[in-house]
Amino acid sequence: ILEVVQPVETAQKTCSRINQKIPNPGAAILVNCLQRTTRFERMNICSRITSLYNSTLHTYCGFTSYGEQINRINSNQTLVILVIGA
């Protein structure tokens, strides 16, 4: 069972870890769960999260997926990032 975390702080930590492991990322692909996207919209933090990705990843594309679904219940709020070094 996953615990609820602070999205902006978690995104900052994720971006920091990416910079440590891949200082000059060439490109990145982000796959965001639909539940996560709608939650961030309700929290009005989409632009803050996007700004963090802009400052860290520079060249990236992202899209929203349905994530894990059980019958009609979408059950997760995850992000998968594939970062490719320059």
C-alpha atoms as an extended CHARMM CRD file, in Angstrom:
* protein
*
        86  EXT
         1         1  ILE       CA              0.0000000000        0.0000000000        0.0000000000  PROA      1               0.0000000000
         2         2  LEU       CA              1.3930000000        3.3490000000       -1.0310000000  PROA      2               0.0000000000
         3         3  GLU       CA              1.3450000000        6.3170000000        1.2670000000  PROA      3               0.0000000000
         4         4  VAL       CA              0.1530000000        9.7840000000        0.2680000000  PROA      4               0.0000000000
         5         5  VAL       CA              3.0420000000       12.2390000000       -0.1170000000  PROA      5               0.0000000000
         6         6  GLN       CA              3.3880000000       15.9410000000       -0.8540000000  PROA      6               0.0000000000
         7         7  PRO       CA              3.4720000000       16.1240000000       -4.6810000000  PROA      7               0.0000000000
         8         8  VAL       CA              5.6220000000       19.2440000000       -5.1320000000  PROA      8               0.0000000000
         9         9  GLU       CA              8.2130000000       18.1480000000       -2.5580000000  PROA      9               0.0000000000
        10        10  THR       CA              8.3170000000       14.6700000000       -4.0750000000  PROA      10              0.0000000000
        11        11  ALA       CA              8.7650000000       16.1080000000       -7.5900000000  PROA      11              0.0000000000
        12        12  GLN       CA             11.6240000000       18.2800000000       -6.2880000000  PROA      12              0.0000000000
        13        13  LYS       CA             13.3270000000       15.2260000000       -4.7660000000  PROA      13              0.0000000000
        14        14  THR       CA             12.8160000000       13.2480000000       -7.9700000000  PROA      14              0.0000000000
        15        15  CYS       CA             14.3180000000       16.0340000000      -10.0910000000  PROA      15              0.0000000000
        16        16  SER       CA             17.2500000000       16.3060000000       -7.6900000000  PROA      16              0.0000000000
        17        17  ARG       CA             17.9100000000       12.5480000000       -7.9550000000  PROA      17              0.0000000000
        18        18  ILE       CA             17.7260000000       12.7300000000      -11.7380000000  PROA      18              0.0000000000
        19        19  ASN       CA             20.3080000000       15.5610000000      -11.7460000000  PROA      19              0.0000000000
        20        20  GLN       CA             22.6150000000       13.5070000000       -9.5090000000  PROA      20              0.0000000000
        21        21  LYS       CA             22.4110000000       10.3680000000      -11.6480000000  PROA      21              0.0000000000
        22        22  ILE       CA             22.1680000000       12.0000000000      -15.1000000000  PROA      22              0.0000000000
        23        23  PRO       CA             23.5240000000       15.5650000000      -14.8890000000  PROA      23              0.0000000000
        24        24  ASN       CA             22.7620000000       16.4640000000      -18.5290000000  PROA      24              0.0000000000
        25        25  PRO       CA             19.6950000000       14.5070000000      -19.5810000000  PROA      25              0.0000000000
        26        26  GLY       CA             19.3120000000       14.3440000000      -23.3510000000  PROA      26              0.0000000000
        27        27  ALA       CA             15.6240000000       13.4980000000      -23.3420000000  PROA      27              0.0000000000
        28        28  ALA       CA             12.9060000000       12.0870000000      -21.1190000000  PROA      28              0.0000000000
        29        29  ILE       CA              9.5270000000       10.4480000000      -21.4950000000  PROA      29              0.0000000000
        30        30  LEU       CA              6.9860000000       10.8850000000      -18.6930000000  PROA      30              0.0000000000
        31        31  VAL       CA              3.9290000000        8.6570000000      -18.2870000000  PROA      31              0.0000000000
        32        32  ASN       CA              1.5100000000       10.0680000000      -15.7490000000  PROA      32              0.0000000000
        33        33  CYS       CA             -1.4770000000        8.2030000000      -14.3100000000  PROA      33              0.0000000000
        34        34  LEU       CA             -4.8520000000        9.8430000000      -15.0290000000  PROA      34              0.0000000000
        35        35  GLN       CA             -5.7220000000        9.9460000000      -11.3120000000  PROA      35              0.0000000000
        36        36  ARG       CA             -2.5220000000       11.8530000000      -10.6260000000  PROA      36              0.0000000000
        37        37  THR       CA             -3.1760000000       14.3650000000      -13.3960000000  PROA      37              0.0000000000
        38        38  THR       CA             -6.7150000000       15.1070000000      -12.2310000000  PROA      38              0.0000000000
        39        39  ARG       CA             -5.5880000000       15.3500000000       -8.6020000000  PROA      39              0.0000000000
        40        40  PHE       CA             -2.8860000000       17.8910000000       -9.5100000000  PROA      40              0.0000000000
        41        41  GLU       CA             -5.4470000000       19.8900000000      -11.4870000000  PROA      41              0.0000000000
        42        42  ARG       CA             -7.7860000000       19.9690000000       -8.4680000000  PROA      42              0.0000000000
        43        43  MET       CA             -4.8560000000       21.0300000000       -6.2630000000  PROA      43              0.0000000000
        44        44  ASN       CA             -3.9140000000       23.7270000000       -8.8240000000  PROA      44              0.0000000000
        45        45  ILE       CA             -0.2440000000       22.6260000000       -8.8800000000  PROA      45              0.0000000000
        46        46  CYS       CA              0.1940000000       21.4710000000      -12.4920000000  PROA      46              0.0000000000
        47        47  SER       CA              2.2270000000       24.5560000000      -13.4460000000  PROA      47              0.0000000000
        48        48  ARG       CA              4.5470000000       24.1540000000      -10.4320000000  PROA      48              0.0000000000
        49        49  ILE       CA              5.2230000000       20.5220000000      -11.2800000000  PROA      49              0.0000000000
        50        50  THR       CA              5.7490000000       21.3460000000      -14.9640000000  PROA      50              0.0000000000
        51        51  SER       CA              8.2160000000       24.1040000000      -14.0210000000  PROA      51              0.0000000000
        52        52  LEU       CA             10.2720000000       21.5850000000      -12.0600000000  PROA      52              0.0000000000
        53        53  TYR       CA             10.4090000000       19.2360000000      -15.0470000000  PROA      53              0.0000000000
        54        54  ASN       CA             11.2910000000       22.1420000000      -17.3610000000  PROA      54              0.0000000000
        55        55  SER       CA             14.2380000000       23.1550000000      -15.1840000000  PROA      55              0.0000000000
        56        56  THR       CA             15.5390000000       19.5840000000      -14.8200000000  PROA      56              0.0000000000
        57        57  LEU       CA             14.6970000000       17.6900000000      -17.9800000000  PROA      57              0.0000000000
        58        58  HSD       CA             14.7420000000       20.4840000000      -20.6130000000  PROA      58              0.0000000000
        59        59  THR       CA             13.7260000000       18.1420000000      -23.4870000000  PROA      59              0.0000000000
        60        60  TYR       CA             10.8690000000       15.8320000000      -22.6300000000  PROA      60              0.0000000000
        61        61  CYS       CA              7.4690000000       14.6360000000      -23.6900000000  PROA      61              0.0000000000
        62        62  GLY       CA              4.7510000000       13.3940000000      -21.4460000000  PROA      62              0.0000000000
        63        63  PHE       CA              1.3430000000       11.9000000000      -21.5860000000  PROA      63              0.0000000000
        64        64  THR       CA             -1.3540000000       10.6160000000      -19.2900000000  PROA      64              0.0000000000
        65        65  SER       CA             -2.3600000000        6.9610000000      -19.1680000000  PROA      65              0.0000000000
        66        66  TYR       CA             -5.0510000000        5.0540000000      -17.3340000000  PROA      66              0.0000000000
        67        67  GLY       CA             -2.5580000000        3.3140000000      -15.0490000000  PROA      67              0.0000000000
        68        68  GLU       CA             -3.7350000000        0.2470000000      -13.1700000000  PROA      68              0.0000000000
        69        69  GLN       CA             -7.4040000000       -0.4540000000      -13.3860000000  PROA      69              0.0000000000
        70        70  ILE       CA             -9.5230000000       -3.0630000000      -11.6230000000  PROA      70              0.0000000000
        71        71  ASN       CA            -12.9340000000       -3.3000000000      -13.2730000000  PROA      71              0.0000000000
        72        72  ARG       CA            -14.0340000000        0.3560000000      -13.3570000000  PROA      72              0.0000000000
        73        73  ILE       CA            -11.7520000000        1.5370000000      -10.5690000000  PROA      73              0.0000000000
        74        74  ASN       CA             -8.5230000000        3.3250000000      -11.5030000000  PROA      74              0.0000000000
        75        75  SER       CA             -6.3600000000        2.4200000000       -8.5360000000  PROA      75              0.0000000000
        76        76  ASN       CA             -3.0450000000        4.2550000000       -8.6820000000  PROA      76              0.0000000000
        77        77  GLN       CA             -1.4740000000        7.6850000000       -8.9300000000  PROA      77              0.0000000000
        78        78  THR       CA              2.0090000000        7.0280000000      -10.2840000000  PROA      78              0.0000000000
        79        79  LEU       CA              4.4910000000        8.6230000000      -12.6390000000  PROA      79              0.0000000000
        80        80  VAL       CA              7.0420000000        6.7070000000      -14.7010000000  PROA      80              0.0000000000
        81        81  ILE       CA              9.9830000000        8.6990000000      -16.0930000000  PROA      81              0.0000000000
        82        82  LEU       CA             12.4500000000        7.3240000000      -18.6240000000  PROA      82              0.0000000000
        83        83  VAL       CA             15.4940000000        9.5990000000      -18.7370000000  PROA      83              0.0000000000
        84        84  ILE       CA             18.0980000000        9.2530000000      -21.4880000000  PROA      84              0.0000000000
        85        85  GLY       CA             21.5450000000       10.7290000000      -20.9200000000  PROA      85              0.0000000000
        86        86  ALA       CA             23.1480000000       13.0730000000      -23.4450000000  PROA      86              0.0000000000
